[in-house]
Backbone as a printed PyTorch tensor [residue, N CA C, xyz], in Angstrom:
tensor([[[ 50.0640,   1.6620,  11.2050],
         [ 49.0480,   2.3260,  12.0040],
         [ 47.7490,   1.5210,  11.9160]],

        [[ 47.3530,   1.1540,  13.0500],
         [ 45.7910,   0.6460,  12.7990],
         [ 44.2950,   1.2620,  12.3690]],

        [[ 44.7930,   1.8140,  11.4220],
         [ 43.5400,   2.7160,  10.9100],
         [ 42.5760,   2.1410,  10.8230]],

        [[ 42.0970,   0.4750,  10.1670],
         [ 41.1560,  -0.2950,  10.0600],
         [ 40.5090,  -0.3020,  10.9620]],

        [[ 41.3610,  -0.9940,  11.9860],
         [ 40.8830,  -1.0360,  13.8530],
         [ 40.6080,   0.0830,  14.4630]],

        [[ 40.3570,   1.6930,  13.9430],
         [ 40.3760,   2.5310,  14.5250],
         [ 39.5150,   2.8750,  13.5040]],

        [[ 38.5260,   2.2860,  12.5900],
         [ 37.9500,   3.2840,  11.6470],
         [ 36.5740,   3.5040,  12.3500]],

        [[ 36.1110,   2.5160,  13.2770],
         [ 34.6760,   3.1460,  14.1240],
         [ 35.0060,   4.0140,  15.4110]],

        [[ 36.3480,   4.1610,  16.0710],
         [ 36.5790,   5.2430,  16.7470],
         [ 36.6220,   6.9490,  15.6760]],

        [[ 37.2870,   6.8210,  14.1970],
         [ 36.7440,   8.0070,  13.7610],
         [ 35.8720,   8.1220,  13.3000]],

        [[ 35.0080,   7.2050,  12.7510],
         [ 33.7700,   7.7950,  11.9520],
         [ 32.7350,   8.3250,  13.1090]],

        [[ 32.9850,   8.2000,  14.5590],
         [ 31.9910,   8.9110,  15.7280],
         [ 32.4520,   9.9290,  16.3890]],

        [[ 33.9520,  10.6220,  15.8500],
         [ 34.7850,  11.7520,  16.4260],
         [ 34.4680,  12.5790,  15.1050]],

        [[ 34.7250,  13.9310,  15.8560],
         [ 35.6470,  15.4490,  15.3730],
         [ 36.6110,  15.5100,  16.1450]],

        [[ 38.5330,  14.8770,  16.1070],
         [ 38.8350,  14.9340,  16.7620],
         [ 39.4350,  16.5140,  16.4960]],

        [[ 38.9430,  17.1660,  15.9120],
         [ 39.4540,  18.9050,  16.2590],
         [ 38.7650,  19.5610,  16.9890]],

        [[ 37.3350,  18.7680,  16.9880],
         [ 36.2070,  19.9590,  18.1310],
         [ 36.5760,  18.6950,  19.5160]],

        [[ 36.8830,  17.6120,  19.8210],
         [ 37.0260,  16.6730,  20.5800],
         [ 37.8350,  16.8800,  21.8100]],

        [[ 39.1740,  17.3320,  20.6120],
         [ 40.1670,  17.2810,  21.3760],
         [ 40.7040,  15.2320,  21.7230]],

        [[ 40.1170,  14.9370,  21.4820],
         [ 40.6750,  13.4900,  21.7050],
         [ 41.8710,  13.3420,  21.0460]],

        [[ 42.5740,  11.9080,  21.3710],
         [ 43.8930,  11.9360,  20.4140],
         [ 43.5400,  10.9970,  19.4230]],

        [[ 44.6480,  11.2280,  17.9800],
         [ 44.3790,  10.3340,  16.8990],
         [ 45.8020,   9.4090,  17.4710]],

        [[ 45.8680,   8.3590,  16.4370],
         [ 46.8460,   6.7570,  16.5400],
         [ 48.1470,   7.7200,  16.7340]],

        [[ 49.0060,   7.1680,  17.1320],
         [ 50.6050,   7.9600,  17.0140],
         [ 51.4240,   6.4590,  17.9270]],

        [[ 51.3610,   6.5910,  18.6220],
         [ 51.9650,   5.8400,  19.3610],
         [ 51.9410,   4.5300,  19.0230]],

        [[ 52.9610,   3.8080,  19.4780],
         [ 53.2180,   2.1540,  19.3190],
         [ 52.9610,   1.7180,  20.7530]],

        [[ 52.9630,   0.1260,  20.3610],
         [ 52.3120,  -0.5430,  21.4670],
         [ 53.9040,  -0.8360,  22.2700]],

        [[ 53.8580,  -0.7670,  23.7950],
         [ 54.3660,  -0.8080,  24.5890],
         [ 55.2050,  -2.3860,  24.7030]],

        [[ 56.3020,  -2.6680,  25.5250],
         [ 56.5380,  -3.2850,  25.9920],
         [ 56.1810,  -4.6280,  26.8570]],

        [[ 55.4160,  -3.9260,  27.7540],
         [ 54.7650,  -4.4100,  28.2880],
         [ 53.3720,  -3.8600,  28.4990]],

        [[ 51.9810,  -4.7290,  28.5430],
         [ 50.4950,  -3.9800,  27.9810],
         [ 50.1180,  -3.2760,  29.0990]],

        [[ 49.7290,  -2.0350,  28.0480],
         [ 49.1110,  -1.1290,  29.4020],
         [ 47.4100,  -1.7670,  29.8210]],

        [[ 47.0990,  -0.8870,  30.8440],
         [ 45.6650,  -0.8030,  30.8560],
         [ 45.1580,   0.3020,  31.5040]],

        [[ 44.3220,   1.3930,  31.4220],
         [ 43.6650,   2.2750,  31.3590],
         [ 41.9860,   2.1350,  31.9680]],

        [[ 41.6580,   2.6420,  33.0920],
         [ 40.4040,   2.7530,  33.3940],
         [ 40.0940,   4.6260,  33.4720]],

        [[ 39.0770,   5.0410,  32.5660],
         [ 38.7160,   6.3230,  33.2180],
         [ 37.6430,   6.3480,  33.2840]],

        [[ 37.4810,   7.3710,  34.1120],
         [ 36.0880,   7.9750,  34.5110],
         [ 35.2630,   8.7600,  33.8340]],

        [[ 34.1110,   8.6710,  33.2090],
         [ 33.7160,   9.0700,  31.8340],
         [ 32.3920,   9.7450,  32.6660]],

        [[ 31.8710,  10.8760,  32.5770],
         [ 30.7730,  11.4610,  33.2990],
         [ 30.5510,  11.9150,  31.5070]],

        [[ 29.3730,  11.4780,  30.9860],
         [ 29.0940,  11.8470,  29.7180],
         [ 27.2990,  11.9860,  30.0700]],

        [[ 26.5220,  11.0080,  29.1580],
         [ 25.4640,  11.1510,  29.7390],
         [ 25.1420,  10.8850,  30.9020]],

        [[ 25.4530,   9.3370,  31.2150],
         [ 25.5090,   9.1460,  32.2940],
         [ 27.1760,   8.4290,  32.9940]],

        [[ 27.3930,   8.8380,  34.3650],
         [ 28.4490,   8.3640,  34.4260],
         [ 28.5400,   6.1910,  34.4560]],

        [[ 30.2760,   6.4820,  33.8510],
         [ 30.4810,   5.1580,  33.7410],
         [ 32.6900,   5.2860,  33.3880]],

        [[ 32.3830,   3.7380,  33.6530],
         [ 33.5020,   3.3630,  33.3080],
         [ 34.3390,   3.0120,  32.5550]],

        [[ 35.2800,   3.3240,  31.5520],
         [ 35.9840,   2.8680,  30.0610],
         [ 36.9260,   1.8560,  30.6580]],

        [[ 36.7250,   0.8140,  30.8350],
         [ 37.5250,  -0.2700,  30.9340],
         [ 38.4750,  -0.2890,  29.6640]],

        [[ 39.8190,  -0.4620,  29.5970],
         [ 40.2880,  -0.2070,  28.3030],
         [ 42.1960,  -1.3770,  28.7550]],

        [[ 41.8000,  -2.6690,  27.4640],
         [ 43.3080,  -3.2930,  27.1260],
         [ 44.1180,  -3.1690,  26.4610]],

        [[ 45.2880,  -2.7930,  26.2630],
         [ 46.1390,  -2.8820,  25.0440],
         [ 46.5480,  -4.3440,  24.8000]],

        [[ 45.6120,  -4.3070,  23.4440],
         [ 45.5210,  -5.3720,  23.0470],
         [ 46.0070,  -5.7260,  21.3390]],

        [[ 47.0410,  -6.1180,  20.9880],
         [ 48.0340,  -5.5230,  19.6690],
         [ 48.4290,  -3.9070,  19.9500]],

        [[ 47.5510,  -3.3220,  18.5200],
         [ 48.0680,  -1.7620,  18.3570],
         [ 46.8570,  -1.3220,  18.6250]],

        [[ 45.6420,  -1.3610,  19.8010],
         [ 45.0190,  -0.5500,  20.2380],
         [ 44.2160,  -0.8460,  21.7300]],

        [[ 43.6200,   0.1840,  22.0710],
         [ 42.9930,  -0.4060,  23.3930],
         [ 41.7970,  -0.8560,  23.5310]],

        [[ 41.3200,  -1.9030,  23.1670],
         [ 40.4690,  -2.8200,  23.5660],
         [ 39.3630,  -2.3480,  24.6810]],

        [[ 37.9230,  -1.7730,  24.5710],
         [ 37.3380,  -1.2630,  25.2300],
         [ 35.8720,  -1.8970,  25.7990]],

        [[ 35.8190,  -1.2880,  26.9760],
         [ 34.5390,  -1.5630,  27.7150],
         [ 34.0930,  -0.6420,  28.4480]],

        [[ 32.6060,  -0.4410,  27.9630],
         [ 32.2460,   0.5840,  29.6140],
         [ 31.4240,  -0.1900,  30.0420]],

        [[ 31.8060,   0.2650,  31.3530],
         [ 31.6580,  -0.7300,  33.0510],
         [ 30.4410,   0.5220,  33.5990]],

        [[ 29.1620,   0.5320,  33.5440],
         [ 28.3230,   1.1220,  34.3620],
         [ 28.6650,   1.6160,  35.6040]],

        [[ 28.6040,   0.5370,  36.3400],
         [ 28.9070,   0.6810,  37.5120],
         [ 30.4080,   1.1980,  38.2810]],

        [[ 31.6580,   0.8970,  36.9870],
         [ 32.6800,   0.5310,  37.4700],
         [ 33.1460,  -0.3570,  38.1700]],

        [[ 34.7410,  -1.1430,  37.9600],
         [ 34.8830,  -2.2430,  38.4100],
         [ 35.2240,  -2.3320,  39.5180]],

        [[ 34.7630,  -3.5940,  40.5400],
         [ 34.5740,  -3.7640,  41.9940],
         [ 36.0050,  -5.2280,  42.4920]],

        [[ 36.3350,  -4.1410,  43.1200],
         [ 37.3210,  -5.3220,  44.3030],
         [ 36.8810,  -6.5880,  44.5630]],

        [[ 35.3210,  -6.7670,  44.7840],
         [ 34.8930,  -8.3200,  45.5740],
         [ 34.3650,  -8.8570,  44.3720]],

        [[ 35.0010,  -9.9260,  44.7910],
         [ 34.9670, -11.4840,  44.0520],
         [ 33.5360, -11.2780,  43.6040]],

        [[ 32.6440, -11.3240,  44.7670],
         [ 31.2550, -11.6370,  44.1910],
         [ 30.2430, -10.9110,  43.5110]],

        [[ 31.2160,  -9.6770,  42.9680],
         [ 30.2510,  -8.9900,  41.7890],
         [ 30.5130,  -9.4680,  40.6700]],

        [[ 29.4860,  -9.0970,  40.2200],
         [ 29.7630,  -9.4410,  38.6200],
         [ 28.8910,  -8.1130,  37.7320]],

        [[ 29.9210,  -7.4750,  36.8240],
         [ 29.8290,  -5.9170,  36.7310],
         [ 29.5930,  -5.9140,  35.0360]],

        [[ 28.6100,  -5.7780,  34.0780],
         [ 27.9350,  -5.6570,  33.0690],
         [ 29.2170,  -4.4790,  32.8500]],

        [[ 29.8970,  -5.5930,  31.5070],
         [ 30.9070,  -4.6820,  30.2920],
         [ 30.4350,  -4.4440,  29.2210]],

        [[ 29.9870,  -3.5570,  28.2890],
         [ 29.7350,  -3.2470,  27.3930],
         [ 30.4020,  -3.2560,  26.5970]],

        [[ 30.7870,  -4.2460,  25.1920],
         [ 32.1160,  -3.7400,  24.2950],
         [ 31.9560,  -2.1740,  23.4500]],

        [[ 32.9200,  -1.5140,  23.1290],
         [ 32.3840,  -0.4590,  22.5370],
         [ 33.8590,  -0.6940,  21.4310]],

        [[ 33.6250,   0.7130,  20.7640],
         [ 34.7560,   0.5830,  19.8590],
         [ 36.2770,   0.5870,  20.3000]],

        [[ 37.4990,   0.3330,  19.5250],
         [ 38.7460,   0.2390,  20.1300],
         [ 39.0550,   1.4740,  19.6920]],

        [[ 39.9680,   1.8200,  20.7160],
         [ 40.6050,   3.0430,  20.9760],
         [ 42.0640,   3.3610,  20.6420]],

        [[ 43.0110,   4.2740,  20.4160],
         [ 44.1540,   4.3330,  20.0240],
         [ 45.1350,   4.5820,  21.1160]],

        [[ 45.9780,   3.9080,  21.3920],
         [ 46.7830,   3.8250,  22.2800],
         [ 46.9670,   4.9540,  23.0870]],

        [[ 47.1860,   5.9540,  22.5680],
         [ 47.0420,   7.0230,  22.8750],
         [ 46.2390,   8.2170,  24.2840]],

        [[ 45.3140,   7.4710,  23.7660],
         [ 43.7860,   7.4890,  24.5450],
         [ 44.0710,   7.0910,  26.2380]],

        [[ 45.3530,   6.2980,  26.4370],
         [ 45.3370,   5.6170,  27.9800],
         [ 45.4970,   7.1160,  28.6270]],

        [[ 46.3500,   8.3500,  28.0250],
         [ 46.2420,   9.4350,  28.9400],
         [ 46.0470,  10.5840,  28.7340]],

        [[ 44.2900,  10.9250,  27.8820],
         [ 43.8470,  11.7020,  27.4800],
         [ 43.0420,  12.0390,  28.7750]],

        [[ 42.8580,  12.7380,  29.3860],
         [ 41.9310,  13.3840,  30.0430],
         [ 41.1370,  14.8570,  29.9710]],

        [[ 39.9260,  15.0350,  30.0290],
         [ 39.7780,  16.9990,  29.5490],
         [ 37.7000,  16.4440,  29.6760]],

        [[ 37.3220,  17.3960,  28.3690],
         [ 36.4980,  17.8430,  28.4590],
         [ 35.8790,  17.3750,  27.0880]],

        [[ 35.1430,  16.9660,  27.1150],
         [ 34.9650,  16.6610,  25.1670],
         [ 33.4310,  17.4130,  25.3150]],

        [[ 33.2140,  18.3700,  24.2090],
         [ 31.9750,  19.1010,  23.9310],
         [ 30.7410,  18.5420,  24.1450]],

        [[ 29.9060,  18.8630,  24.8550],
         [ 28.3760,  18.5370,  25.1480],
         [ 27.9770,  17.8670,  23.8330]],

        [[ 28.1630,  18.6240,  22.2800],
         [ 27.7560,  17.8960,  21.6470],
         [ 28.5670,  16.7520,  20.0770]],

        [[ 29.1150,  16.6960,  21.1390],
         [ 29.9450,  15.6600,  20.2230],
         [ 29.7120,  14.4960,  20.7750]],

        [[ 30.1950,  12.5990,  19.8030],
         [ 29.9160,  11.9550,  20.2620],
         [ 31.0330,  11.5540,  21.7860]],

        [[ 30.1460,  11.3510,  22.8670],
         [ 30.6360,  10.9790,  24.1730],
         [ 30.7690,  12.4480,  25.0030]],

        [[ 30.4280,  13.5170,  24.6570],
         [ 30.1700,  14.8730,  25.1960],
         [ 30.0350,  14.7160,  26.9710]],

        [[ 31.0510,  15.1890,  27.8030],
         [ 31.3080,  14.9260,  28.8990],
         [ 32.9650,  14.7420,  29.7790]],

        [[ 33.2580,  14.7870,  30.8650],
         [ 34.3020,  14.8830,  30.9020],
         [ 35.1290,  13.3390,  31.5200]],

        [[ 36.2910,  13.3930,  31.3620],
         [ 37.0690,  11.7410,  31.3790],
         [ 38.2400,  12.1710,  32.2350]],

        [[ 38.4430,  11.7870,  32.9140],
         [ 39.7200,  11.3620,  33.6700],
         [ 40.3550,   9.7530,  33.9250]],

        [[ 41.6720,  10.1560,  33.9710],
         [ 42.4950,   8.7040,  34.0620],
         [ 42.3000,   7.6230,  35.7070]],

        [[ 41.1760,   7.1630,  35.6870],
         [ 41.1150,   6.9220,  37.2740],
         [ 41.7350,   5.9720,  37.5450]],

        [[ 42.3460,   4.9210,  36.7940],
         [ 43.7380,   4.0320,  36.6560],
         [ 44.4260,   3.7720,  35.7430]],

        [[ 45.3150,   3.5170,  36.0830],
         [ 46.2660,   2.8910,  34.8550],
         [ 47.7520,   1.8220,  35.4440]],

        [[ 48.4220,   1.0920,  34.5930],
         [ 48.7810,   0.3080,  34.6640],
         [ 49.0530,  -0.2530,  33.4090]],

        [[ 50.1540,  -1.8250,  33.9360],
         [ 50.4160,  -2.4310,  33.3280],
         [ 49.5030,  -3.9320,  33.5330]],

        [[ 49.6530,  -4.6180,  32.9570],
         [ 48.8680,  -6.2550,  33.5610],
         [ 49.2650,  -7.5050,  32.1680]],

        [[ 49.8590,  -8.4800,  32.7330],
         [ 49.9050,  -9.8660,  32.7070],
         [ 48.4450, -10.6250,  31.5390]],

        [[ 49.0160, -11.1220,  30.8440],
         [ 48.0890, -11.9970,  29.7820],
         [ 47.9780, -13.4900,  31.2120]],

        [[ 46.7910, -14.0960,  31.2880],
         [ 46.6190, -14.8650,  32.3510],
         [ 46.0000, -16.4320,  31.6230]],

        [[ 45.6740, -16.2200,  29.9520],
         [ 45.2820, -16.8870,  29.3270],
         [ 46.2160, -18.1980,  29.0030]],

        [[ 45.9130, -19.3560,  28.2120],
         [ 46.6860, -20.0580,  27.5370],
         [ 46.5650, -19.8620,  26.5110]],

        [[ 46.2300, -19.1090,  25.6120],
         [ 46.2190, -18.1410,  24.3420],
         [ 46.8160, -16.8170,  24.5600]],

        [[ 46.9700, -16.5290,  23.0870],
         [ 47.0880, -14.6490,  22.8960],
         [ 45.8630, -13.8110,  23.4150]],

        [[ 46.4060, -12.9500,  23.5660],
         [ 45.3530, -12.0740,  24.4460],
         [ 44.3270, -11.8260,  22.8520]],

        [[ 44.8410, -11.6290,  21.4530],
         [ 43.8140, -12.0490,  20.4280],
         [ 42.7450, -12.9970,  20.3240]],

        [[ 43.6010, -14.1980,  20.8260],
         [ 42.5980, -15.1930,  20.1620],
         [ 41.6460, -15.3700,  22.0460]],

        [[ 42.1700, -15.1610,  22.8780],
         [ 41.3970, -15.3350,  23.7580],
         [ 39.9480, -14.0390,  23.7690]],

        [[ 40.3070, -12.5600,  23.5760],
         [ 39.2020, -11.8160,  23.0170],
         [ 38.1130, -12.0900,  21.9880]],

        [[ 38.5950, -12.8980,  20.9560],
         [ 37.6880, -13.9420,  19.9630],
         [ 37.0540, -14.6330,  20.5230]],

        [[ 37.6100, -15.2370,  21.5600],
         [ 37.0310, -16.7300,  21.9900],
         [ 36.1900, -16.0250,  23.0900]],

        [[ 35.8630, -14.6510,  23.7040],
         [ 35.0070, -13.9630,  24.7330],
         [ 34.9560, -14.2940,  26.4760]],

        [[ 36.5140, -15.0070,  26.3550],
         [ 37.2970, -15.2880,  27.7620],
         [ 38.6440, -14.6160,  27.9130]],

        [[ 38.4010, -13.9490,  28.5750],
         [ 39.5320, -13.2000,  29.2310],
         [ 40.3040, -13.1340,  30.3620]],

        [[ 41.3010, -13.4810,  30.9860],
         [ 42.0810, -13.1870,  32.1050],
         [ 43.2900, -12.6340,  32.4440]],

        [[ 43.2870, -11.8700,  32.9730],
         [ 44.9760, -10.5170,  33.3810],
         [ 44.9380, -10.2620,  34.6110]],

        [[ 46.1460, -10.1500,  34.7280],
         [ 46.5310,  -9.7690,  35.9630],
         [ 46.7840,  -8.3080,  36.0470]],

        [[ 46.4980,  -7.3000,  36.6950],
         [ 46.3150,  -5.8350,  36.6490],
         [ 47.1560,  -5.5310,  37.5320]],

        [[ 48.0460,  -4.1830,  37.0390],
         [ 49.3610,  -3.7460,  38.0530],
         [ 49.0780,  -2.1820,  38.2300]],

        [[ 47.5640,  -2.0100,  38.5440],
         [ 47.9190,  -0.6080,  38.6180],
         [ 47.4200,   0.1080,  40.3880]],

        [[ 47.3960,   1.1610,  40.2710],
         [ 46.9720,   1.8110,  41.6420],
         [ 45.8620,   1.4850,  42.7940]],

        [[ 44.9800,   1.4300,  41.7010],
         [ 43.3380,   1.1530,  42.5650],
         [ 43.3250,  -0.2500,  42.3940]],

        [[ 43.7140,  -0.8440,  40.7870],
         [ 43.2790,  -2.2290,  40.6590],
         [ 44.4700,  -2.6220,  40.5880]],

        [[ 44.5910,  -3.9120,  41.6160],
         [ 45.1790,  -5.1470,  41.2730],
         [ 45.0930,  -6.4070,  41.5760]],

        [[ 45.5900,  -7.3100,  41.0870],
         [ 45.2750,  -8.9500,  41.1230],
         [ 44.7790,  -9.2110,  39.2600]],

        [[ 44.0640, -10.4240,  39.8920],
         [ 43.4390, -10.9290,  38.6310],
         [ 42.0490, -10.7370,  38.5770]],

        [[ 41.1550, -10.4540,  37.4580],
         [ 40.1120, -10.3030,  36.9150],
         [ 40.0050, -10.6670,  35.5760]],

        [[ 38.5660, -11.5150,  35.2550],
         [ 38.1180, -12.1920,  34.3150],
         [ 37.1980, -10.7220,  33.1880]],

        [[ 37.2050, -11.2210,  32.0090],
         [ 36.4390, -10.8610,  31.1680],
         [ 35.2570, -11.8270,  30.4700]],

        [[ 34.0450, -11.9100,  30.4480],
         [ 33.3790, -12.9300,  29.9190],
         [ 32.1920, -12.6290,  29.1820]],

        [[ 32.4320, -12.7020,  28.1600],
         [ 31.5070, -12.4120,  26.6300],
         [ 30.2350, -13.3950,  27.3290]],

        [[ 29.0570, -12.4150,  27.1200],
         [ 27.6990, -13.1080,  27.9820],
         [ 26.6090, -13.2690,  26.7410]],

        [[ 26.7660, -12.6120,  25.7220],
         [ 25.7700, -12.4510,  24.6860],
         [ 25.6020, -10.7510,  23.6280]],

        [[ 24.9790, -10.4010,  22.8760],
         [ 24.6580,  -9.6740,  22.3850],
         [ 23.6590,  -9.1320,  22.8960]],

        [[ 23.2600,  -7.4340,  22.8660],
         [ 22.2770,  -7.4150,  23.2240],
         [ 22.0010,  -5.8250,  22.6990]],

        [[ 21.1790,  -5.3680,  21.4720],
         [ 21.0680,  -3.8810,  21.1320],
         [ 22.3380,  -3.8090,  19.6190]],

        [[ 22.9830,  -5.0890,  19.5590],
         [ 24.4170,  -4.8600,  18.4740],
         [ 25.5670,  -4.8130,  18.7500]],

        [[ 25.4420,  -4.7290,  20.1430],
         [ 26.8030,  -4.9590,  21.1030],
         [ 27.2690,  -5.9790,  21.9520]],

        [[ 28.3840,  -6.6800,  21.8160],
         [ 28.5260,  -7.4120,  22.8830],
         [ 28.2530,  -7.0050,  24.2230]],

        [[ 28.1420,  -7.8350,  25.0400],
         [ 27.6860,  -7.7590,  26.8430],
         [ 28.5950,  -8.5680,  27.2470]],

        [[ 29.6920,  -8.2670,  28.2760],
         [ 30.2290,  -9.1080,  28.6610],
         [ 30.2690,  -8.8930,  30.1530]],

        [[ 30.9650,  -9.6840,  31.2750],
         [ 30.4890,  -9.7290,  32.4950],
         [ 32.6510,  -9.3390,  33.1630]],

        [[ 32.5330,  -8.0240,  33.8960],
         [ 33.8280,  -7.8740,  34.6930],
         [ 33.9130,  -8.5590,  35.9970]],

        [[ 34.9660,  -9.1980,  36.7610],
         [ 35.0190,  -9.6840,  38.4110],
         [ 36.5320,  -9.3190,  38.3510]],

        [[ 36.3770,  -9.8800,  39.5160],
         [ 37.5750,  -9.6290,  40.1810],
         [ 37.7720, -11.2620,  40.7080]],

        [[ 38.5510, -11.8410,  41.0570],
         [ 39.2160, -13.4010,  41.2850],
         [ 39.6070, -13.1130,  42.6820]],

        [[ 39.2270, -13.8990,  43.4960],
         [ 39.2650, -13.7420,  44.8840],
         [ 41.0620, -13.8280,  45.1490]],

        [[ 41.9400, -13.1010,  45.4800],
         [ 43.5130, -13.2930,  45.3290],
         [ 43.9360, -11.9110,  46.1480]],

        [[ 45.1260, -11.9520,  46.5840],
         [ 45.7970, -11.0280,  47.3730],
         [ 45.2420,  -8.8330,  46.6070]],

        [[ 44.4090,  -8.8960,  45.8900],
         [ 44.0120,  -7.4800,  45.2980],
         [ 42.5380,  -7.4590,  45.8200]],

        [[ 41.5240,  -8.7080,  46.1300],
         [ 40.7980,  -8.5610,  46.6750],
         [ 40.0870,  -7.9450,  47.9870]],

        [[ 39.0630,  -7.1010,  47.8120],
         [ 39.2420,  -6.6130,  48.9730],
         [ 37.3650,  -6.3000,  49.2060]],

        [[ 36.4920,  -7.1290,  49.7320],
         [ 34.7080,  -6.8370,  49.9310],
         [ 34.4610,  -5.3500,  50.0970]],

        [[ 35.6440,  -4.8990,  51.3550],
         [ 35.0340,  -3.8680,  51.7080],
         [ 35.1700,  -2.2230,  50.7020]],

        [[ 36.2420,  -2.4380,  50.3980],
         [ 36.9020,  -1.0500,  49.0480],
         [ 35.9860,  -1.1930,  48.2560]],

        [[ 35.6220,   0.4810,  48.2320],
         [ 34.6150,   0.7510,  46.8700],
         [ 35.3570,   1.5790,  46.4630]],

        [[ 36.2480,   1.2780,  45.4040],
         [ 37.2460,   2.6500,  44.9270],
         [ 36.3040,   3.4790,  43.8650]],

        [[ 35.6340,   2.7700,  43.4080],
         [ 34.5610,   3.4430,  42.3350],
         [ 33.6660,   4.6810,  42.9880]],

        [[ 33.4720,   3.8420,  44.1540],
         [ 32.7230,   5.0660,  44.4420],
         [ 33.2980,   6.4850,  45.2360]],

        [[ 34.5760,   6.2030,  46.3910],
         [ 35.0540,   6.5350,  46.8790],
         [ 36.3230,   7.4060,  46.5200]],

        [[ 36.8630,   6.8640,  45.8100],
         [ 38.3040,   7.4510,  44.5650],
         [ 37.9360,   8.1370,  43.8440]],

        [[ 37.0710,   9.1990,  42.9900],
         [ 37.2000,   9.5630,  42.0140],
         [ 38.2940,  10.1610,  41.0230]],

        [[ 39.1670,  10.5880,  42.0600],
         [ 40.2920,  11.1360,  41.3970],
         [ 41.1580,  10.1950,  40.2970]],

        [[ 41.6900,  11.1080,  39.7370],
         [ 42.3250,  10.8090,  38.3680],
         [ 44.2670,  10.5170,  39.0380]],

        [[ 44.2590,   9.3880,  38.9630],
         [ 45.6790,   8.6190,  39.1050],
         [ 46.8620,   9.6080,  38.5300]],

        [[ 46.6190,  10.5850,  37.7440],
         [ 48.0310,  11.0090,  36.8810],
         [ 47.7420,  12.6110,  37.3730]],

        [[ 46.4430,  13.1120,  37.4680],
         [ 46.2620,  14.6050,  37.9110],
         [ 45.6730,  15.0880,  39.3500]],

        [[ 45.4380,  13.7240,  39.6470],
         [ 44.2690,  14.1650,  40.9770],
         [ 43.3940,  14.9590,  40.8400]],

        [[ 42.8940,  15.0660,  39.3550],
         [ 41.6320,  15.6760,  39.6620],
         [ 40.6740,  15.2290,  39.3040]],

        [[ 39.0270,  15.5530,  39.3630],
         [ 38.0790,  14.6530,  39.4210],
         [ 37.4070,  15.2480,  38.2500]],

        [[ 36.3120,  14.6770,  37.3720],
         [ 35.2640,  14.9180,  36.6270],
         [ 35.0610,  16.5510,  36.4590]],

        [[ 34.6570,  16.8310,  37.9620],
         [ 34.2610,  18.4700,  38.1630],
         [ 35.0500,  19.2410,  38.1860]],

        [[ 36.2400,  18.9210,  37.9170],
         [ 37.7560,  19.9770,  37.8840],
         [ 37.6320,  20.4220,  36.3760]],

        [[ 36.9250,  19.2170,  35.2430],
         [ 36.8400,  19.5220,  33.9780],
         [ 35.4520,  20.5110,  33.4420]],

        [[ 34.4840,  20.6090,  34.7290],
         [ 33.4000,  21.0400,  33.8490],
         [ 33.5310,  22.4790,  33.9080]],

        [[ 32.5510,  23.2630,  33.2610],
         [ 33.0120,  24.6670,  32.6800],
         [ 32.8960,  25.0610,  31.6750]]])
């Protein structure tokens, strides 16, 4: 179990008042990937890789964009437990991340590197190919600097047959890929 790799996802949970999930699961076959929709303080995006035995995380402000020519401020945050790709609900106003999450993609995706998807996360270059609903093709990851204690890294999309200028699924999609329901189906 990756408890090590998961010890700054618990030391910022109650996962009994949370409701979030703890580690259980093994890593897949083939790597998932997980985007949800996080309306907490402010809304944003959990970019999330399975990457070994956990999911490898980012929130995407804006959420990630179809055209090539954005370039979308990733935040690294802590790694997550596999688990987590299909948690969706309500987590308490005052707990940490207080707000509600839905699964707004998911998928499988392609290592695109000439490294392990490890040593290429070290090295703060990233590339996969994404197999899921809203997103697909290839998109880069790129470690830009520190900034507050956190990495900053930069999301795109690679101009290729998933590209698309005009789709704003971020803004337009809200729904949740596994329930169809949105943010406001959870509040209450």
């Amino acid at each position: 179990m990756p408890k090590k790799k998961l010890s700054e996802y618990y030391a910022k949970r109650d996962l009994a008042s949370s409701g979030e999930p703890a580690a259980g699961r093994s890593g897949s076959r083939h790597p998932r990937f997980v985007v949800q929709r996080h309306d907490a303080r402010s809304l944003h995006f959990d970019f999330r890789l399975e990457i070994g035995d956990v999911l490898v995380s980012w929130s995407v402000p804006k959420g990630p964009s179809l055209d090539p020519r954005d370039r979308r401020l990733a935040v690294r945050t802590e790694d997550h437990p596999l688990d987590y790709a299909d948690f969706e609900g309500r987590i308490p106003a005052d707990d940490y991340g207080g707000g509600t999450v839905v699964v707004w993609d998911v998928g499988t995706f392609d290592n695109l590197n000439e490294t392990t998807m490890t040593d290429s996360l070290d090295a703060g270059h990233l590339r996969v190919r994404l197999h899921g609903e809203k997103l697909t093709g290839a998109f880069s990851l790129v470690r830009t600097g520190l900034r507050g204690g956190r990495e900053q890294w930069l999301l795109f999309k690679k101009d290729d047959e998933g590209a698309d200028r005009r789709r704003k699924p971020a803004v337009t999609q809200p729904e949740s890929v596994l329930t169809g329901k949105t943010n406001e189906d959870f509040e209450s």
